[in-house]
Coordinates of C-alpha atoms in Angstrom, one line a residue:
Chain A
M1 CA -82.1 126.5 14.3
S2 CA -84.6 124.5 11.9
G3 CA -83.9 124.1 8.4
T4 CA -79.9 123.9 8.9
V5 CA -78.0 120.7 8.1
A6 CA -77.1 120.1 11.6
D7 CA -80.6 119.8 12.2
I8 CA -81.6 116.6 10.1
P9 CA -82.0 113.5 12.2
A10 CA -79.4 111.5 13.4
A11 CA -80.4 108.8 10.9
S12 CA -80.1 110.2 7.8
F13 CA -76.1 110.6 9.1
P14 CA -76.0 107.4 10.6
P15 CA -71.8 107.3 10.8
A16 CA -72.1 110.0 13.3
R17 CA -75.0 109.1 15.4
S18 CA -73.3 109.4 19.2
T19 CA -71.7 112.5 18.2
R20 CA -75.0 113.9 17.4
A21 CA -76.8 112.9 20.0
A22 CA -74.0 114.4 22.4
T23 CA -74.2 117.7 20.2
R24 CA -78.1 117.8 20.3
F25 CA -77.8 117.1 24.1
L26 CA -75.4 120.1 24.8
R27 CA -77.7 122.3 22.6
H28 CA -80.6 121.7 25.3
R29 CA -79.3 124.7 28.1
L30 CA -81.7 123.1 30.8
A31 CA -80.5 119.6 30.9
V32 CA -77.0 120.8 30.9
A33 CA -78.0 123.1 33.6
G34 CA -79.1 119.8 35.3
V35 CA -76.0 118.2 34.5
V36 CA -73.9 120.7 36.4
V37 CA -76.8 121.0 39.1
V38 CA -76.9 117.3 39.7
V39 CA -72.7 116.9 39.4
L40 CA -72.4 119.7 42.0
L41 CA -74.8 118.3 44.5
I42 CA -73.5 114.9 44.7
A43 CA -69.6 116.4 45.0
A44 CA -71.0 118.6 47.9
C45 CA -72.9 115.7 49.8
A46 CA -69.8 113.2 49.0
I47 CA -67.6 115.6 50.2
G48 CA -69.3 118.8 52.0
P49 CA -69.6 117.3 55.4
M50 CA -65.9 116.2 55.9
L51 CA -65.0 119.9 55.1
S52 CA -67.3 121.4 57.8
P53 CA -66.5 121.8 61.7
Y54 CA -70.1 120.5 62.4
G55 CA -71.3 117.1 62.7
P56 CA -74.8 116.1 61.5
L57 CA -75.7 115.3 65.0
T58 CA -74.0 118.1 67.1
I59 CA -76.4 119.6 69.2
D60 CA -75.3 123.1 70.2
L61 CA -77.9 124.6 72.6
R62 CA -76.5 128.1 72.9
R63 CA -77.3 128.5 69.2
R64 CA -80.5 127.5 68.5
F65 CA -82.5 128.9 65.5
Q66 CA -79.5 131.0 64.0
A67 CA -80.7 132.4 60.8
P68 CA -79.0 131.9 57.8
L69 CA -76.0 134.5 57.4
A70 CA -76.2 135.5 60.5
G71 CA -73.7 133.7 62.7
P72 CA -71.2 130.9 62.3
H73 CA -73.9 128.7 60.5
W74 CA -74.0 129.5 57.2
L75 CA -77.5 128.2 56.3
G76 CA -78.3 128.7 59.8
S77 CA -79.1 126.0 62.9
D78 CA -82.4 124.2 63.9
Q79 CA -84.2 123.5 67.3
L80 CA -81.4 122.0 68.6
G81 CA -78.7 124.2 67.4
R82 CA -77.2 121.3 64.5
D83 CA -75.9 122.7 61.8
L84 CA -78.6 123.0 58.4
L85 CA -76.2 122.8 55.8
V86 CA -74.2 119.9 57.1
R87 CA -77.6 118.1 57.8
L88 CA -78.6 118.9 54.3
L89 CA -75.6 117.7 52.8
M90 CA -76.0 114.3 54.8
A91 CA -79.6 114.2 54.1
G92 CA -78.6 114.5 50.3
R93 CA -76.5 111.1 50.9
I94 CA -79.7 109.5 51.8
S95 CA -82.1 111.1 49.6
L96 CA -79.9 110.5 46.2
T97 CA -79.0 107.0 47.4
V98 CA -82.3 106.3 47.5
G99 CA -83.2 107.9 44.1
F100 CA -80.0 106.1 42.4
V101 CA -80.6 102.3 43.9
A102 CA -84.4 102.6 43.4
M103 CA -83.7 103.6 40.0
G104 CA -81.6 100.6 39.3
I105 CA -83.9 98.2 41.0
S106 CA -87.2 99.6 39.2
T107 CA -85.4 99.5 35.7
A108 CA -83.8 96.4 36.3
V109 CA -87.2 95.0 37.4
G110 CA -88.9 96.8 34.5
V111 CA -86.6 95.5 31.7
L112 CA -86.8 92.3 32.7
V113 CA -90.9 92.3 32.9
G114 CA -90.8 94.1 29.5
L115 CA -88.4 92.1 27.6
L116 CA -90.1 88.9 29.0
A117 CA -94.0 90.4 28.0
G118 CA -92.6 91.6 24.5
F119 CA -91.0 88.4 23.7
Y120 CA -93.1 85.6 24.8
R121 CA -96.2 86.8 23.8
G122 CA -98.8 84.4 24.6
W123 CA -100.2 83.7 28.0
I124 CA -96.8 84.7 29.9
G125 CA -97.3 88.5 28.2
T126 CA -100.6 89.0 28.9
A127 CA -100.3 88.2 32.3
L128 CA -96.9 89.9 33.0
M129 CA -98.7 93.2 31.4
R130 CA -102.0 92.7 33.3
L131 CA -99.7 92.8 36.3
V132 CA -98.4 95.7 35.4
D133 CA -101.7 97.0 34.8
A134 CA -103.1 96.3 38.0
V135 CA -99.8 97.8 39.9
L136 CA -100.6 100.9 37.9
C137 CA -104.5 101.1 39.0
F138 CA -103.1 102.0 42.8
P139 CA -102.4 105.6 42.9
S140 CA -98.8 105.1 43.6
I141 CA -98.7 107.2 47.1
F142 CA -101.3 105.2 48.8
L143 CA -99.3 102.1 47.6
L144 CA -96.2 103.8 49.1
L145 CA -97.9 104.5 52.2
T146 CA -99.6 101.1 53.1
L147 CA -96.3 99.3 52.3
A148 CA -94.2 101.6 54.5
A149 CA -96.7 101.0 57.6
L150 CA -96.4 97.7 57.4
V151 CA -92.5 97.1 57.1
S152 CA -90.4 98.6 59.6
P153 CA -88.4 101.7 58.0
S154 CA -84.9 101.7 56.8
L155 CA -82.8 102.7 54.0
A156 CA -83.1 99.4 52.5
T157 CA -86.9 99.0 52.9
I158 CA -88.0 102.6 51.7
T159 CA -85.5 102.1 48.7
L160 CA -87.1 98.4 47.8
I161 CA -90.6 100.1 48.3
I162 CA -90.0 102.8 46.0
A163 CA -88.9 101.0 43.5
L164 CA -91.3 98.4 43.4
T165 CA -93.6 101.3 43.1
A166 CA -91.9 102.6 39.8
W167 CA -90.6 99.8 37.4
M168 CA -94.2 99.7 35.4
E169 CA -93.5 102.2 33.2
V170 CA -90.2 101.3 31.9
A171 CA -91.9 97.6 31.9
R172 CA -94.2 99.4 29.1
V173 CA -92.0 101.1 27.5
V174 CA -89.3 97.7 26.9
Q175 CA -92.8 95.8 26.1
G176 CA -93.9 98.1 23.1
Q177 CA -90.5 98.3 21.7
V178 CA -89.9 94.4 21.9
I179 CA -92.8 93.6 20.0
A180 CA -92.0 96.1 17.7
L181 CA -88.5 95.1 17.2
R182 CA -89.3 91.1 17.3
E183 CA -90.6 91.0 14.0
R184 CA -87.8 92.7 12.7
D185 CA -85.6 90.8 10.1
F186 CA -82.4 91.0 12.4
A187 CA -84.7 89.1 15.5
V188 CA -84.9 86.6 12.7
A189 CA -82.2 86.4 11.1
A190 CA -80.5 85.9 14.4
E191 CA -82.8 82.9 15.5
A192 CA -82.0 81.5 11.5
I193 CA -78.6 80.9 13.0
G194 CA -79.9 79.2 16.1
A195 CA -79.6 82.0 18.8
S196 CA -81.3 81.3 21.9
D197 CA -84.1 83.4 23.3
G198 CA -81.8 84.7 26.1
Y199 CA -79.3 85.7 23.3
I200 CA -81.9 87.5 21.1
M201 CA -83.5 89.4 24.0
L202 CA -80.5 90.7 25.6
R203 CA -78.1 90.9 22.9
E204 CA -79.9 91.5 20.0
L205 CA -82.9 93.7 21.1
L206 CA -82.0 95.6 24.2
P207 CA -79.2 97.4 22.5
N208 CA -81.8 98.8 20.5
I209 CA -83.8 100.1 22.8
M210 CA -81.4 101.9 25.6
A211 CA -82.4 105.0 24.5
P212 CA -86.0 105.0 25.8
I213 CA -84.9 102.7 29.1
I214 CA -82.2 105.7 29.8
V215 CA -84.8 108.6 29.6
A216 CA -87.2 106.5 31.8
A217 CA -84.6 105.8 34.1
T218 CA -83.5 109.4 34.3
L219 CA -86.9 110.5 34.8
N220 CA -87.5 107.5 37.7
V221 CA -84.3 109.2 39.7
A222 CA -86.5 112.6 39.7
R223 CA -89.5 110.6 41.0
A224 CA -88.0 108.1 43.4
I225 CA -86.4 111.3 45.4
L226 CA -89.7 112.9 45.4
A227 CA -91.5 109.9 46.7
E228 CA -88.6 109.3 49.4
S229 CA -89.6 112.9 50.6
Y230 CA -93.3 112.5 50.9
I231 CA -92.7 109.2 52.8
S232 CA -90.2 110.5 55.3
Y233 CA -92.5 113.7 55.4
L234 CA -95.3 111.8 56.6
G235 CA -93.0 110.2 59.3
Y236 CA -93.0 106.6 57.4
G237 CA -89.4 106.8 56.0
I238 CA -86.1 107.7 57.2
Q239 CA -86.3 108.1 60.7
P240 CA -84.6 110.6 62.8
P241 CA -82.4 111.4 64.0
T242 CA -80.9 110.2 60.4
A243 CA -81.5 113.2 58.0
S244 CA -83.0 112.8 55.1
W245 CA -84.8 116.0 53.1
G246 CA -88.2 114.5 53.5
N247 CA -87.7 114.3 57.4
M248 CA -85.9 117.6 57.7
L249 CA -89.4 119.1 56.0
N250 CA -91.5 117.0 58.6
N251 CA -89.2 118.3 61.5
A252 CA -89.6 122.2 60.3
Q253 CA -93.8 122.0 60.1
E254 CA -93.7 123.4 63.8
Y255 CA -91.4 126.3 63.4
L256 CA -92.4 127.3 60.0
E257 CA -93.3 130.8 61.3
S258 CA -90.4 131.3 63.4
A259 CA -87.8 129.6 61.4
P260 CA -89.0 129.3 58.2
W261 CA -85.7 129.0 56.6
L262 CA -85.7 125.1 58.2
A263 CA -88.6 124.1 55.7
L264 CA -87.5 126.6 52.8
L265 CA -83.9 125.2 52.4
P266 CA -84.7 121.6 52.3
G267 CA -87.9 122.0 50.0
A268 CA -85.4 124.2 48.1
V269 CA -82.9 121.5 47.3
I270 CA -86.0 118.6 46.9
T271 CA -86.8 121.0 44.0
L272 CA -83.4 121.7 42.4
A273 CA -82.8 117.9 42.6
V274 CA -85.9 116.9 41.0
T275 CA -86.4 119.4 38.5
S276 CA -82.6 119.2 37.5
F277 CA -83.2 115.1 36.8
N278 CA -86.6 116.0 34.8
F279 CA -84.5 118.2 32.7
I280 CA -81.5 115.9 32.1
G281 CA -84.3 113.2 31.4
D282 CA -86.2 115.7 28.7
G283 CA -82.5 116.5 27.3
L284 CA -82.0 112.5 26.7
R285 CA -85.2 111.9 25.1
D286 CA -84.8 115.0 22.5
A287 CA -80.9 113.9 21.9
L288 CA -81.8 110.1 21.8
D289 CA -84.9 110.8 19.7
P290 CA -84.3 112.4 16.4
R291 CA -87.9 112.0 15.4
G292 CA -88.8 113.8 19.1
D293 CA -90.5 117.2 19.2
R294 CA -87.3 119.5 19.9
S295 CA -89.2 122.9 20.1
A296 CA -89.2 122.9 23.9
Chain B
M1 CA -88.4 55.6 -0.1
P2 CA -85.5 56.2 2.2
L3 CA -83.3 59.5 1.3
S4 CA -80.0 57.2 1.1
E5 CA -81.7 55.4 -1.9
T6 CA -82.8 58.3 -3.7
G7 CA -79.9 60.4 -3.2
D8 CA -81.6 63.4 -1.6
L9 CA -80.2 65.8 0.7
L10 CA -83.6 67.1 1.4
R11 CA -87.7 65.8 1.0
V12 CA -90.4 67.9 1.7
E13 CA -93.3 66.1 1.8
G14 CA -97.4 67.2 1.9
L15 CA -96.0 70.7 4.0
T16 CA -99.0 72.7 4.6
V17 CA -99.3 75.9 7.0
R18 CA -102.0 77.4 7.9
F19 CA -103.1 80.8 9.6
G20 CA -106.0 80.0 11.4
A21 CA -108.5 78.3 8.6
V22 CA -106.6 80.3 6.0
P23 CA -104.2 77.8 4.2
A24 CA -100.9 79.9 3.2
I25 CA -99.3 76.7 1.5
E26 CA -101.1 73.2 0.7
D27 CA -99.5 70.0 0.1
V28 CA -95.7 71.3 -0.7
S29 CA -93.6 68.7 -1.8
F30 CA -89.7 68.7 -3.4
A31 CA -86.8 67.0 -3.0
L32 CA -83.2 68.8 -2.7
R33 CA -79.9 66.7 -4.0
P34 CA -76.7 67.5 -2.5
G35 CA -75.0 70.4 -4.0
E36 CA -78.1 71.3 -6.5
T37 CA -79.5 74.9 -6.8
L38 CA -83.2 74.7 -6.3
A39 CA -85.3 77.6 -7.4
I40 CA -88.8 78.3 -5.9
V41 CA -90.4 80.8 -8.4
G42 CA -93.8 82.5 -8.1
E43 CA -95.6 85.7 -7.8
S44 CA -95.4 87.5 -4.6
S45 CA -98.2 85.7 -2.3
S46 CA -97.8 82.7 -3.7
G47 CA -96.2 81.1 -0.6
K48 CA -92.6 81.1 -1.3
S49 CA -91.5 82.8 1.5
V50 CA -93.9 80.9 3.9
T51 CA -92.2 77.6 2.1
A52 CA -88.6 78.7 3.3
L53 CA -89.6 79.7 6.8
A54 CA -91.8 76.9 7.4
L55 CA -88.6 74.7 6.6
M56 CA -86.4 76.6 9.1
R57 CA -89.3 76.4 11.5
L58 CA -89.2 80.3 11.9
L59 CA -93.0 80.9 12.1
D60 CA -94.4 81.9 15.2
P61 CA -96.1 78.7 16.1
R62 CA -99.3 80.7 17.6
A63 CA -99.9 82.0 14.4
C64 CA -100.2 79.3 12.5
S65 CA -100.3 75.1 12.4
V66 CA -97.5 73.2 10.1
S67 CA -98.1 69.9 9.1
G68 CA -96.4 67.6 6.6
R69 CA -92.6 66.2 6.8
A70 CA -89.1 67.8 6.0
L71 CA -86.8 65.2 6.0
L72 CA -82.8 66.1 6.0
R73 CA -80.2 63.2 5.6
G74 CA -77.4 63.8 8.1
P75 CA -73.8 63.6 7.4
D76 CA -74.4 60.2 9.0
G77 CA -77.1 58.8 6.7
R78 CA -79.8 59.1 9.1
E79 CA -83.1 61.2 8.3
T80 CA -84.7 63.6 10.8
D81 CA -87.9 65.3 10.2
L82 CA -87.3 69.1 10.8
L83 CA -90.8 69.5 11.3
A84 CA -91.0 67.4 14.4
L85 CA -87.6 68.3 16.2
P86 CA -87.8 69.6 19.6
E87 CA -87.3 73.1 19.5
R88 CA -83.8 72.6 21.1
A89 CA -82.5 70.3 18.4
M90 CA -83.6 72.6 15.7
A91 CA -82.1 75.5 17.1
D92 CA -79.0 73.4 16.8
L93 CA -79.5 72.7 13.3
R94 CA -80.2 76.9 12.4
G95 CA -77.0 78.2 11.5
R96 CA -75.1 74.7 11.6
A97 CA -76.7 72.4 9.0
L98 CA -79.2 75.1 7.7
G99 CA -78.1 78.9 6.5
M100 CA -80.8 81.5 5.4
I101 CA -80.2 84.8 3.3
F102 CA -83.2 87.1 3.7
Q103 CA -84.4 89.8 1.0
E104 CA -83.4 93.2 2.7
P105 CA -80.0 93.3 4.1
M106 CA -80.3 96.5 5.5
T107 CA -82.9 95.1 8.0
S108 CA -82.0 91.5 8.5
L109 CA -78.5 93.0 10.0
N110 CA -78.9 94.8 13.7
P111 CA -78.0 97.9 13.4
V112 CA -76.3 98.5 16.7
H113 CA -73.4 95.6 16.4
T114 CA -70.5 95.3 14.0
V115 CA -70.6 93.2 10.9
G116 CA -67.9 91.4 12.6
R117 CA -69.5 90.3 15.8
Q118 CA -72.3 89.2 13.6
I119 CA -70.8 87.1 11.6
S120 CA -69.0 85.5 15.1
E121 CA -72.1 84.6 16.8
S122 CA -72.7 81.5 15.1
L123 CA -69.4 80.5 15.1
I124 CA -69.4 81.1 19.1
R125 CA -72.5 79.5 19.5
H126 CA -72.0 76.3 16.9
E127 CA -68.5 75.6 16.7
R128 CA -67.5 76.8 20.2
L129 CA -65.0 78.9 19.2
S130 CA -63.7 81.6 21.7
P131 CA -64.7 85.1 20.6
R132 CA -61.2 86.1 19.5
A133 CA -61.0 83.0 17.1
A134 CA -64.3 83.7 16.0
A135 CA -63.3 87.2 15.4
A136 CA -60.3 86.3 13.3
R137 CA -62.6 83.9 11.4
A138 CA -65.2 86.7 10.5
V139 CA -62.1 88.3 8.9
D140 CA -61.5 85.4 6.7
L141 CA -65.3 85.1 5.9
L142 CA -65.6 88.7 4.8
A143 CA -62.4 88.1 2.5
E144 CA -64.1 84.9 1.5
V145 CA -67.5 86.8 -0.1
G146 CA -65.2 89.3 -1.6
I147 CA -65.1 92.5 0.9
P148 CA -62.0 94.5 0.5
E149 CA -60.3 95.6 3.5
P150 CA -62.0 92.8 5.7
A151 CA -60.6 93.1 8.5
R152 CA -61.7 96.9 8.5
R153 CA -65.2 96.3 7.5
A154 CA -65.4 93.7 10.3
S155 CA -65.3 96.4 12.8
A156 CA -67.9 98.7 10.8
F157 CA -71.6 98.6 11.8
P158 CA -74.1 97.7 8.9
H159 CA -74.9 101.2 8.0
Q160 CA -71.5 101.9 7.1
L161 CA -71.4 99.5 4.2
S162 CA -73.0 99.6 0.8
G163 CA -75.7 97.5 -0.2
G164 CA -74.1 94.8 -1.9
M165 CA -71.6 94.6 0.9
R166 CA -74.4 94.3 3.5
Q167 CA -75.7 91.5 1.5
R168 CA -72.2 89.8 1.2
A169 CA -72.2 90.4 4.8
T170 CA -75.5 88.5 5.7
I171 CA -74.2 85.7 3.3
A172 CA -70.7 85.5 5.3
I173 CA -73.3 85.3 8.6
A174 CA -75.5 82.3 6.8
L175 CA -72.1 80.8 5.8
A176 CA -70.4 81.0 9.0
C177 CA -70.5 77.5 9.8
R178 CA -70.5 75.8 6.4
P179 CA -74.3 74.9 6.4
R180 CA -75.1 72.1 3.9
I181 CA -78.3 73.9 2.7
L182 CA -78.2 77.6 2.0
I183 CA -82.0 79.0 2.1
A184 CA -82.0 81.9 0.1
D185 CA -85.0 84.2 0.3
E186 CA -85.0 86.7 -2.6
P187 CA -81.2 87.4 -2.0
T188 CA -80.8 89.8 -4.8
T189 CA -84.4 91.7 -5.1
A190 CA -83.5 94.6 -3.0
L191 CA -80.2 95.2 -5.3
D192 CA -79.6 97.1 -8.2
V193 CA -79.0 94.8 -11.1
T194 CA -75.0 94.7 -11.6
I195 CA -74.9 94.2 -7.5
Q196 CA -77.4 90.9 -8.1
A197 CA -74.6 89.7 -10.7
Q198 CA -72.1 89.8 -8.8
I199 CA -73.9 88.3 -5.6
L200 CA -75.6 85.5 -7.9
D201 CA -71.4 85.1 -8.9
L202 CA -70.3 84.9 -5.3
L203 CA -73.3 82.2 -4.3
H204 CA -72.3 80.2 -7.6
R205 CA -68.6 80.3 -6.4
L206 CA -69.0 79.4 -2.8
Q207 CA -71.6 76.4 -3.8
Q208 CA -68.9 74.9 -6.1
E209 CA -66.3 75.4 -3.1
T210 CA -68.3 74.4 -0.1
G211 CA -70.6 71.6 -1.9
M212 CA -73.7 73.0 -0.3
A213 CA -77.0 72.7 -1.7
V214 CA -78.9 75.8 -2.4
V215 CA -82.8 76.6 -1.8
F216 CA -83.1 79.9 -4.2
I217 CA -86.3 81.7 -3.7
T218 CA -86.8 84.3 -6.4
H219 CA -89.8 85.7 -8.7
N220 CA -87.2 86.4 -11.5
L221 CA -87.3 83.5 -14.0
G222 CA -83.9 85.6 -15.4
V223 CA -82.1 84.8 -12.2
V224 CA -83.5 81.3 -12.5
A225 CA -82.2 80.4 -15.6
E226 CA -78.7 81.6 -14.7
I227 CA -78.3 79.5 -11.5
A228 CA -81.0 76.9 -11.0
D229 CA -80.5 73.4 -11.6
R230 CA -84.1 72.5 -11.0
V231 CA -86.9 74.6 -10.7
V232 CA -90.0 74.6 -8.2
V233 CA -93.1 76.6 -9.8
M234 CA -95.3 77.6 -6.9
Y235 CA -99.1 79.3 -7.6
A236 CA -101.4 80.3 -5.1
G237 CA -99.4 78.6 -2.3
Q238 CA -99.0 75.1 -4.3
V239 CA -96.5 73.7 -6.4
V240 CA -97.8 73.5 -10.0
E241 CA -94.6 72.7 -11.6
D242 CA -91.5 70.8 -11.1
A243 CA -88.8 70.2 -13.3
P244 CA -85.2 70.4 -14.3
V245 CA -84.4 74.0 -15.7
A246 CA -83.8 73.3 -19.2
A247 CA -86.7 71.3 -19.5
L248 CA -88.7 74.1 -18.1
L249 CA -87.9 76.9 -19.8
E250 CA -88.1 75.0 -23.1
H251 CA -91.1 73.6 -22.4
P252 CA -93.4 74.7 -19.7
A253 CA -96.0 72.3 -19.3
M254 CA -98.3 74.6 -17.0
P255 CA -99.7 77.6 -18.6
Y256 CA -98.8 79.7 -15.5
T257 CA -95.3 79.0 -16.1
A258 CA -95.1 80.2 -19.8
G259 CA -97.4 83.1 -18.8
L260 CA -94.5 84.1 -16.7
M261 CA -91.7 83.0 -19.0
R262 CA -93.6 85.4 -21.4
S263 CA -93.7 88.5 -19.1
V264 CA -90.0 88.5 -18.8
P265 CA -88.5 91.2 -20.9
R266 CA -86.2 89.7 -23.7
L267 CA -83.5 92.2 -25.3
D268 CA -83.2 89.7 -28.6
A269 CA -87.0 89.1 -28.8
A270 CA -88.0 93.0 -28.3
L271 CA -85.3 93.7 -31.2
H272 CA -86.0 90.9 -33.6
T273 CA -89.9 90.8 -33.5
G274 CA -90.7 93.9 -31.8
R275 CA -93.1 91.7 -29.5
R276 CA -94.6 93.3 -27.0
L277 CA -94.4 91.9 -23.0
L278 CA -97.5 90.0 -22.1
A279 CA -98.6 90.2 -18.5
I280 CA -100.7 87.8 -16.9
P281 CA -103.9 88.9 -16.6
G282 CA -105.4 89.4 -13.0
N283 CA -103.3 89.0 -9.5
V284 CA -102.8 86.0 -7.3
P285 CA -106.3 84.5 -5.5
D286 CA -106.3 85.9 -2.0
P287 CA -105.8 82.8 -0.2
R288 CA -109.1 83.6 2.0
Q289 CA -111.1 82.6 -1.1
R290 CA -109.1 80.6 -3.7
P291 CA -111.2 79.5 -6.7
A292 CA -112.9 76.1 -6.8
G293 CA -111.0 73.8 -9.1
C294 CA -108.0 74.8 -10.6
T295 CA -106.6 77.8 -8.7
F296 CA -105.0 79.4 -11.7
H297 CA -108.4 79.1 -14.0
P298 CA -109.8 82.5 -14.0
R299 CA -106.4 83.5 -15.3
C300 CA -105.5 80.9 -17.5
G301 CA -106.4 81.0 -21.4
H302 CA -106.6 77.7 -21.7
A303 CA -109.1 77.1 -19.4
R304 CA -112.4 75.1 -20.0
P305 CA -115.0 74.7 -17.8
D306 CA -115.3 71.1 -18.0
P307 CA -111.8 70.1 -16.2
C308 CA -110.3 73.3 -14.8
L309 CA -113.6 74.2 -12.9
R310 CA -114.5 71.1 -11.5
A311 CA -111.9 69.6 -9.3
R312 CA -108.5 71.0 -8.2
P313 CA -106.2 68.7 -10.7
A314 CA -103.5 66.8 -9.2
L315 CA -99.7 66.7 -9.4
E316 CA -99.0 64.5 -12.4
W317 CA -95.8 63.0 -13.7
A318 CA -95.3 64.8 -17.4
A319 CA -92.1 63.1 -17.9
P320 CA -89.7 60.8 -15.5
D321 CA -88.5 64.0 -13.5
H322 CA -90.9 66.6 -14.6
R323 CA -94.1 67.2 -12.7
V324 CA -97.5 69.3 -13.4
R325 CA -100.7 70.5 -11.8
C326 CA -102.9 71.2 -15.2
A327 CA -105.4 69.3 -15.7
R328 CA -105.0 69.9 -19.4
W329 CA -101.5 69.6 -20.0
Q330 CA -101.7 66.8 -22.5
E331 CA -104.0 68.8 -24.9
I332 CA -102.4 72.1 -24.6
A333 CA -98.6 70.2 -25.5
A334 CA -100.3 68.7 -28.4

């Protein structure tokens, strides 16, 4: 691939910048596969439960522990005879929602903190970035568990807690970029026509740093899904009977030998979702940053 | 003396900018009349750009301290000191009363917005136009600065335009709200010579149409001869000569100005006499350790230990309209 005309960084052919980025993304096979998987997962979680004859909470004590493909339940059933496929899809709704909403909140907070810290370097910037460092100092898993133990678990609080432990990286990325762009002539030129600070931050600087923000946000979805799984697996997260991928794993521990599919299937779905988002993030990074190493 | 009596539009007095303890410019003063073109000339790092940025109040206040006065006469005849205005009031003047053009047209345009939108910004901000009206005005402005197919160019991104077109677009941005003063910081330096001439013609035409005054910062004396009414020569952060352009070019009083003029390539002189270009030896001194006495003495052929090394010469009146900072200008002229 290297050495062809198509391989010259997008900046040398600015007019076609966005199409070039799309071309580069499409050449990243794993990322494209990730998009396909994520789209299928979302579609399945959204539509699947409506098509199934079983409800996620329908108990059928005559068919407990049915193995996958060995009866009417396609992916088997659990200790109460509930359909595992429907529970996985319903859990997916919860876990993906947590992932996307937490990503949205953490990105918004991170962008805001990063913009302010990069733009107002003086004491405001120092204070904000020291706050970022302070939060980063805690291993995020302990922070998550401590917070989760303190508040009563619900979808909203879990999402918020996860978001609050994930915004720092975005803040750092944005702050670094803003410091670099702040000195560029076009920011000074905007100031020279009387533009306000807010205008310069949101309209002049922010559109120039969307690429790294999008990448960080995508990776944050994966991280949030994983974080929800930890917390729920450890019992502090989404509470049964509502299913989430994490608490399905928790539930499966007792039957690891007798009914291994109860653990393997949620585990596989978590892995699938998280790796897909990670691949999408990698693909976006390579596609949006022409200087990046694209050998992978 | 009030500006209304002298007829000046802008008067800068004792403008000093220090970065920490290091003075970038010291005691800079000059006056600008309505409709006049004032050229500020000097080598790199002589303090020209700092002067412009200080007037626009675009220097980072945490990095430097600015003192002095810059009195601007408003349309109602009232004087305001630009350096003492609250930030909000200053932001209101930027882009409205004071326009600015930067040296590098590629980097002074935002790569992610269309040219039309960037011109609209100050119209929306200062003239409270609707986005639609501002967009229409932006197209008119692009036509005014001589861009062909202005409606199509308005929706182009900066990287889709050539260097000359981009500089025309930045001029359109600076002129959008009809400023009374345009500060142009080396607007032609990054352009090739033919484009340079077009941009100078354009500025000249716009100045005649709108009656604005221009502060033109350049290191190119050829450009000065073409456009300036008055010239301020800066060296090592100070004004060393200030005179009408004809007087300055014919009888430069400061040896530095004379040296600058000898270092301009001239086709006629080269053809007739085969004269070689004379560069001024040495470089502009580091602002952290400017020489004692006259800051130019280490590079000056006329330097004598007695007046030149002893004390920093004052800016003296050599003629009613001509100031010079040289202890020996009378002897040299004689």
